[in-house]
Coordinates of C-alpha atoms in Angstrom, one line a residue:
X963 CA 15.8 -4.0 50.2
X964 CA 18.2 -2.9 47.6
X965 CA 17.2 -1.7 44.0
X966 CA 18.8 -2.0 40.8
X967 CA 16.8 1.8 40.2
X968 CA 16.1 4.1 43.0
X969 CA 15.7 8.0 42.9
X970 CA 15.6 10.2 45.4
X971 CA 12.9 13.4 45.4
X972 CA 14.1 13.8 41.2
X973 CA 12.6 17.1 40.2
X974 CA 13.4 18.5 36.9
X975 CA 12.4 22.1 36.1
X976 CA 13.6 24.2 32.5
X977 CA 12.4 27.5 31.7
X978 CA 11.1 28.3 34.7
X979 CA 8.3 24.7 33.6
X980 CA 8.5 22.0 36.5
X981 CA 8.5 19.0 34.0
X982 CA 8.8 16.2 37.4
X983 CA 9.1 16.9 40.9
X984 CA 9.7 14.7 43.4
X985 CA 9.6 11.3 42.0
X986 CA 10.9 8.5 44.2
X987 CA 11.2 5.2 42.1
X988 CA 12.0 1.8 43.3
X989 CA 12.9 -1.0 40.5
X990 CA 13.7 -4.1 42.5
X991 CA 16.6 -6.3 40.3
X992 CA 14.8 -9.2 38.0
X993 CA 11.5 -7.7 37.4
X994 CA 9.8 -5.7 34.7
X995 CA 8.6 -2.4 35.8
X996 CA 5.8 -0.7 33.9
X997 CA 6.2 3.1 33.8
X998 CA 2.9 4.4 33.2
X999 CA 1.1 7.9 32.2
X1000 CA -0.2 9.5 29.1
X1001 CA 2.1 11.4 26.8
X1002 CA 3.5 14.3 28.4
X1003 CA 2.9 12.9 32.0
X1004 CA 7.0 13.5 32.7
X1005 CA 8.1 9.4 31.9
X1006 CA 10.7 10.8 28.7
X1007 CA 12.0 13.4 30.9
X1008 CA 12.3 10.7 33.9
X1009 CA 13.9 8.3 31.5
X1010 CA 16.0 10.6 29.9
X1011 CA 17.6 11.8 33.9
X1012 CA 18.0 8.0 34.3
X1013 CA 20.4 7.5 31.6
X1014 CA 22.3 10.4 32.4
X1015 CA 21.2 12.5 29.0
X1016 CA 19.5 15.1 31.5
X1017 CA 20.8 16.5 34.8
X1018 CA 18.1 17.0 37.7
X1019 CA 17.3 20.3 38.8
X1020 CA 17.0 18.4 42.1
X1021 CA 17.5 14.8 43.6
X1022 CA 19.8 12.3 42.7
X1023 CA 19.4 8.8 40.7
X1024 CA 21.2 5.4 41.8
X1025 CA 21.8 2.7 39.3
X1026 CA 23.6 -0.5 41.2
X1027 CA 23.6 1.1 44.2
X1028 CA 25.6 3.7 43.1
X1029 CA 24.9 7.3 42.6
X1030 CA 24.4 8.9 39.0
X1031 CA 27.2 11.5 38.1
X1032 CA 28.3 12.8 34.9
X1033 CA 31.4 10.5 35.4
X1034 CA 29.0 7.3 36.1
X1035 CA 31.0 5.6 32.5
X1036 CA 31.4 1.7 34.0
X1037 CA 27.4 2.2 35.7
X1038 CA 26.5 3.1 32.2
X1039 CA 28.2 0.2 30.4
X1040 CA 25.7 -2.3 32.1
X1041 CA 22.9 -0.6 30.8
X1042 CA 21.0 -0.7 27.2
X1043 CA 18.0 1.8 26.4
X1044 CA 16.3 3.7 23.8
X1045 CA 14.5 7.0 24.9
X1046 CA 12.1 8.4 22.2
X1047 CA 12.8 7.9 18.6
X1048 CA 16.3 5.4 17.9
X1049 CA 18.4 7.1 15.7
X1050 CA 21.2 4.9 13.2
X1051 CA 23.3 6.1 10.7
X1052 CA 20.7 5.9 7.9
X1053 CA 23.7 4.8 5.0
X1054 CA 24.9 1.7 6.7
X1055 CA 23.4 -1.3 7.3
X1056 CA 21.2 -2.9 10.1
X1057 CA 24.1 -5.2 10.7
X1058 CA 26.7 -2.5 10.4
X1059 CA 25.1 -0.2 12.6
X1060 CA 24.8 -2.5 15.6
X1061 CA 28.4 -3.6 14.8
X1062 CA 29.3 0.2 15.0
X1063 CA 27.7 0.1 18.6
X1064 CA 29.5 -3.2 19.5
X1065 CA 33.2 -1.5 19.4
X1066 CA 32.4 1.6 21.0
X1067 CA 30.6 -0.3 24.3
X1068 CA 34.2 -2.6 23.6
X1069 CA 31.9 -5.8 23.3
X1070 CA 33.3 -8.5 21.3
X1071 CA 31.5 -11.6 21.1
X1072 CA 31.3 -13.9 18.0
X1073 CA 27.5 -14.4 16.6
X1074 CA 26.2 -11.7 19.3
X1075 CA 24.6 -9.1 16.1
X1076 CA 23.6 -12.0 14.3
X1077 CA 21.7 -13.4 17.1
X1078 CA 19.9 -9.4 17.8
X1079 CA 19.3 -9.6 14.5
X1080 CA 17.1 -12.2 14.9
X1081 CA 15.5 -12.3 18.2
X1082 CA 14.0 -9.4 16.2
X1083 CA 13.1 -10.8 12.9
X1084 CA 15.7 -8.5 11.3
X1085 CA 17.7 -11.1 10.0
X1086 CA 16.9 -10.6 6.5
X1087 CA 17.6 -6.9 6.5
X1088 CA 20.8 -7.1 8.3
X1089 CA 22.5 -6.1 5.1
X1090 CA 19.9 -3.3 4.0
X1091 CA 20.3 0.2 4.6
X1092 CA 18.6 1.6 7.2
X1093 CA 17.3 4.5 5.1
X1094 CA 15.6 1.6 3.6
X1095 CA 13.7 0.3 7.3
X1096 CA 10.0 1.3 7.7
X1097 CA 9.2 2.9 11.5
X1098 CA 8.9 -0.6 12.8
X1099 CA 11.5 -1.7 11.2
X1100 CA 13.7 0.8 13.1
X1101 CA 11.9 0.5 16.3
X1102 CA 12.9 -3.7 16.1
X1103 CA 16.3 -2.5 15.7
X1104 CA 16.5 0.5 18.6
X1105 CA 15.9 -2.8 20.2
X1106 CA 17.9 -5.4 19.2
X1107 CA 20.6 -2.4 19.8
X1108 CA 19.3 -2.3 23.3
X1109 CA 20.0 -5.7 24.5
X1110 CA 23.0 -6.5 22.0
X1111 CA 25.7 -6.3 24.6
X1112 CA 23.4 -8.4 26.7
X1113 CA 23.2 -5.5 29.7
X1114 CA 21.8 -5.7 33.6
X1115 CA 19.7 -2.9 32.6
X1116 CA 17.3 -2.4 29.7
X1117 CA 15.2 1.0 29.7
X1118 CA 12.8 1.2 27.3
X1119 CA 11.1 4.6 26.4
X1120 CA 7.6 3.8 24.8
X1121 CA 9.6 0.6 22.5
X1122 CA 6.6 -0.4 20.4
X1123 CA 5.9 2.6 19.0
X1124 CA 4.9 1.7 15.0
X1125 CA 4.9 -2.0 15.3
X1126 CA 1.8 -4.1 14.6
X1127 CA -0.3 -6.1 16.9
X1128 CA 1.8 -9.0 16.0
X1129 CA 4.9 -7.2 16.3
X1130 CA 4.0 -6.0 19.8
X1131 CA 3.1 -8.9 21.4
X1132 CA 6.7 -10.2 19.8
X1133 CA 8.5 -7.4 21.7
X1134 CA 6.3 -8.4 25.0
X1135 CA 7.8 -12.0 25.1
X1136 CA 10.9 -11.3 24.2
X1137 CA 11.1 -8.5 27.3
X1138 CA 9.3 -11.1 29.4
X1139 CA 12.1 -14.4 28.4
X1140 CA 14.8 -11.7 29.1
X1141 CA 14.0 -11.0 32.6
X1142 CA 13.1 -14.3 33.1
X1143 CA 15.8 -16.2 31.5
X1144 CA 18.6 -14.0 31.6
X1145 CA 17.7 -12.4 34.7
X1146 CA 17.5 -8.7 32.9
X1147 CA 16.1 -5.8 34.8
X1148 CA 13.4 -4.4 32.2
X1149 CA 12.5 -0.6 33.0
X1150 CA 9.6 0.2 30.2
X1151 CA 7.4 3.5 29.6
X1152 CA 4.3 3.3 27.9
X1153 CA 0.4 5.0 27.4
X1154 CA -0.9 1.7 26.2
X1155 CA -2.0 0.0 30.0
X1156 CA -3.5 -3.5 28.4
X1157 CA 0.6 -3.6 27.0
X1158 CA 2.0 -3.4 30.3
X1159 CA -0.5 -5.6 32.4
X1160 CA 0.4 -8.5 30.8
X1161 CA 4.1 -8.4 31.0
X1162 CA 4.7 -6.1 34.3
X1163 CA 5.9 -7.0 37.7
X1164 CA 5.3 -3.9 39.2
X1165 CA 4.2 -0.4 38.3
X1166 CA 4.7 3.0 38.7
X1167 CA 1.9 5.6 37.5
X1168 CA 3.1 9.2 36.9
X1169 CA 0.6 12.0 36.1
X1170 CA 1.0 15.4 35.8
X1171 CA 5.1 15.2 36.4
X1172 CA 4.2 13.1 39.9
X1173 CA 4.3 9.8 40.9
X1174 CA 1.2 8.9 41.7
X1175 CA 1.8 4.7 42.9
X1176 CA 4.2 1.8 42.8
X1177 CA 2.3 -0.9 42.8
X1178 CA 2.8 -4.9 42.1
X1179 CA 0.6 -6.3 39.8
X1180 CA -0.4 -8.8 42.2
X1181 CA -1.5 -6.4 44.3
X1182 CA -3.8 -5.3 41.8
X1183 CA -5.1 -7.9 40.7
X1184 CA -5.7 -9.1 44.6
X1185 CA -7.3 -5.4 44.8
X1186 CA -9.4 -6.1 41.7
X1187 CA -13.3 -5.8 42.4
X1188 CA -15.1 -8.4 40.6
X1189 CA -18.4 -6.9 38.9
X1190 CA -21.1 -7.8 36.5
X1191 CA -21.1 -5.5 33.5
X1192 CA -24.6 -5.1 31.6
X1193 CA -24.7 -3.7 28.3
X1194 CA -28.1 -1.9 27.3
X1195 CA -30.1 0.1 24.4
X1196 CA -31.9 2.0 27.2
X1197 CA -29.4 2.9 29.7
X1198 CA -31.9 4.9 32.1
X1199 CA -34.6 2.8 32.1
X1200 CA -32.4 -0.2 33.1
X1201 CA -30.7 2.2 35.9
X1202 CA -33.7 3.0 37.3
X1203 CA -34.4 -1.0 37.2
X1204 CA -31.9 -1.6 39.2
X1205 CA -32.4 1.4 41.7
X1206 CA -36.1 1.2 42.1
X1207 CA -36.7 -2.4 41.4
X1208 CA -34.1 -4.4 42.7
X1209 CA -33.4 -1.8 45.5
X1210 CA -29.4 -1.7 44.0
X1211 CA -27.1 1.0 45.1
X1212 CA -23.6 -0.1 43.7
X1213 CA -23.7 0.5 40.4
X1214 CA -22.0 2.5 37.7
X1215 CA -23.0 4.0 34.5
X1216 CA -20.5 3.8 32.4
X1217 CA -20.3 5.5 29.0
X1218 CA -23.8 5.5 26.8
X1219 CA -24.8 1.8 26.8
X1220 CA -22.5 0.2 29.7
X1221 CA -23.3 -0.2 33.4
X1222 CA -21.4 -2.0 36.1
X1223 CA -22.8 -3.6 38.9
X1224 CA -20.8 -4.2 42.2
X1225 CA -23.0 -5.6 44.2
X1226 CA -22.2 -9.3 44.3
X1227 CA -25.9 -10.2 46.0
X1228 CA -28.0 -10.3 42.6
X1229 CA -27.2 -13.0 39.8
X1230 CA -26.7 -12.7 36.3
X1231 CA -30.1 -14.7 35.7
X1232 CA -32.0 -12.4 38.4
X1233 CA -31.2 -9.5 37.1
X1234 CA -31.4 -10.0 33.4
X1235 CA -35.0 -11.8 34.3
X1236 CA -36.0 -8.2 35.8
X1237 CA -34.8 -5.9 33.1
X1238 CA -36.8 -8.3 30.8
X1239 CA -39.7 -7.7 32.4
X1240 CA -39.4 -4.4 32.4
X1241 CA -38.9 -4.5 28.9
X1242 CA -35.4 -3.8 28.8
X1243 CA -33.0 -5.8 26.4
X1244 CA -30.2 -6.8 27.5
X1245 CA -27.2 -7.0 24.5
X1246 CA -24.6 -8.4 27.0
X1247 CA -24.2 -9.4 30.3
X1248 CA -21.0 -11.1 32.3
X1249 CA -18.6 -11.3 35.1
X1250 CA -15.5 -9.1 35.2
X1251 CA -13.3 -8.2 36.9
X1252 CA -11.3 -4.7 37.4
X1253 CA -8.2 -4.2 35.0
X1254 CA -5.6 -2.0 35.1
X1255 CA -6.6 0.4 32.7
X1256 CA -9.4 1.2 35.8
X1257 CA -7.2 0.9 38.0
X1258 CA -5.2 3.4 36.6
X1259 CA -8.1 6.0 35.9
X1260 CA -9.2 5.4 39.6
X1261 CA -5.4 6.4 40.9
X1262 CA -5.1 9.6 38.7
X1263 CA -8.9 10.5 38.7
X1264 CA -9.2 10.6 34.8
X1265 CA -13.0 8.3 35.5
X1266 CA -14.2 11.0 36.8
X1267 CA -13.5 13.6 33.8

């Protein structure tokens, strides 16, 4: 199979400090890949060897099926990103900013900065300064910077950093109609797992500077262990409930109040008729089923800390 992304054992050491070693990443063409890990788990550093801004220590990175040099300008050209914070010329405008950026990629289409503008609800402060933008404001327009010259590529290094709830899910369909609709390869970093399981094809968890999986979503959610998840005042008693009474061994206490059951033998009804007669209150009980926020603590061992 070919892939739009693919790296080869990309290691990245300064100061004598391995930042990544030995990352292998495969981003098939058409899909969004979700690069996850906390902050400081090596994605920037990844990202930033991917669009050529840092040289590996070791490995190699191929974009198109072609390997990354410092030469790489064409390879380049097809590509849009933003790694950490965008940065504009803070006395011109949105609109002349993104114009600026137009005529040095040599990308002339009529209506194309307009039409940025507003995919990302900046069309109003086009003609504002951007000393003038709040954070999200600049965030929206690292963005609509991104895709302006409607690149193959789109890496996106943590991209909804200070929008709103309402502002994030805006960035999450638009990322999600550009892959789908305009068959853009979407490569995006994040620490926030709920925003990446609903838009991601497939993802990649680094921790500690490695590559821990590539996984597709599907996958996951075929993996996914269903579970009833009980929510108590008195999370002994109802443990020893379900150990001594109902003769349960798959269980997990989770947290101070929370405890999931895997065994799929015992009902809702059954066991919420046991803990009340054992004078346990129940405050909520249901059906669940894994996410990848567990997933995710399972792969890098965080559940157990």
């Amino acid at each position: 199979m070919s892939y739009i992304i693919q790296t080869d054992r990309l290691t990245k050491t300064i100061g004598g400090r391995e930042l990544v070693k030995d990352v292998n990443l495969h981003v098939k063409e058409g899909e969004v890949y979700g690069f996850l890990g906390p902050n400081g788990a090596g994605k920037t550093t990844v990202m930033k060897m991917l669009t050529n801004l840092w040289k590996p220590t070791e490995g190699q990175v191929e974009l198109f099926g072609e390997t990354l040099t410092p030469w790489s300008y064409e390879v380049l050209k097809r590509m849009g990103s933003i790694i950490e914070f965008p940065t504009f010329y803070d006395s011109l405008t949105g609109y002349e900013n993104l114009k600026l950026h137009a005529e040095y990629m040599g990308y002339y289409h009529h209506g194309s900065i307009e039409n940025a503008l507003e995919l990302l609800d900046l069309g109003s402060a086009g003609g504002k300064q951007v000393k003038n933008y709040s954070l999200g404001m600049r965030e929206r327009l690292g963005i609509a910077r991104a895709i302006l010259c409607k690149p193959e590529l789109l890496i996106l290094d943590e991209p909804t950093n200070g929008l709103d709830p309402a502002g994030m899910k805006q960035i999450r369909d638009l990322l999600r109609s550009l892959c789908t609709e305009y068959q853009i390869t979407v490569f995006i970093s994040s620490h926030i797992l709920t925003e990446i399981e609903s838009i991601a094809d497939t993802v990649g968890i680094i921790h500690h500077g490695r590559l821990q999986k590539e996984i597709g979503m599907s996958k996951i959610r075929e993996e996914s262990l269903a579970y009833t998840e009980l929510s108590v005042e008195n999370q002994k008693k109802a443990a020893w409930v379900l150990s001594e009474k109902l003769g349960l061994t798959n269980f997990k206490v989770m947290g101070e109040k929370e405890i999931r059951i895997y065994d799929s033998r015992i009902s809702p009804q059954e066991l919420s008729r046991e803990l009340a007669l054992s004078d346990v209150p129940v405050t909520a009980l249901g059906k669940k089923a894994e996410t990848l926020e567990d997933y995710f603590l399972k792969i890098t061992g965080e559940e157990k800390a």
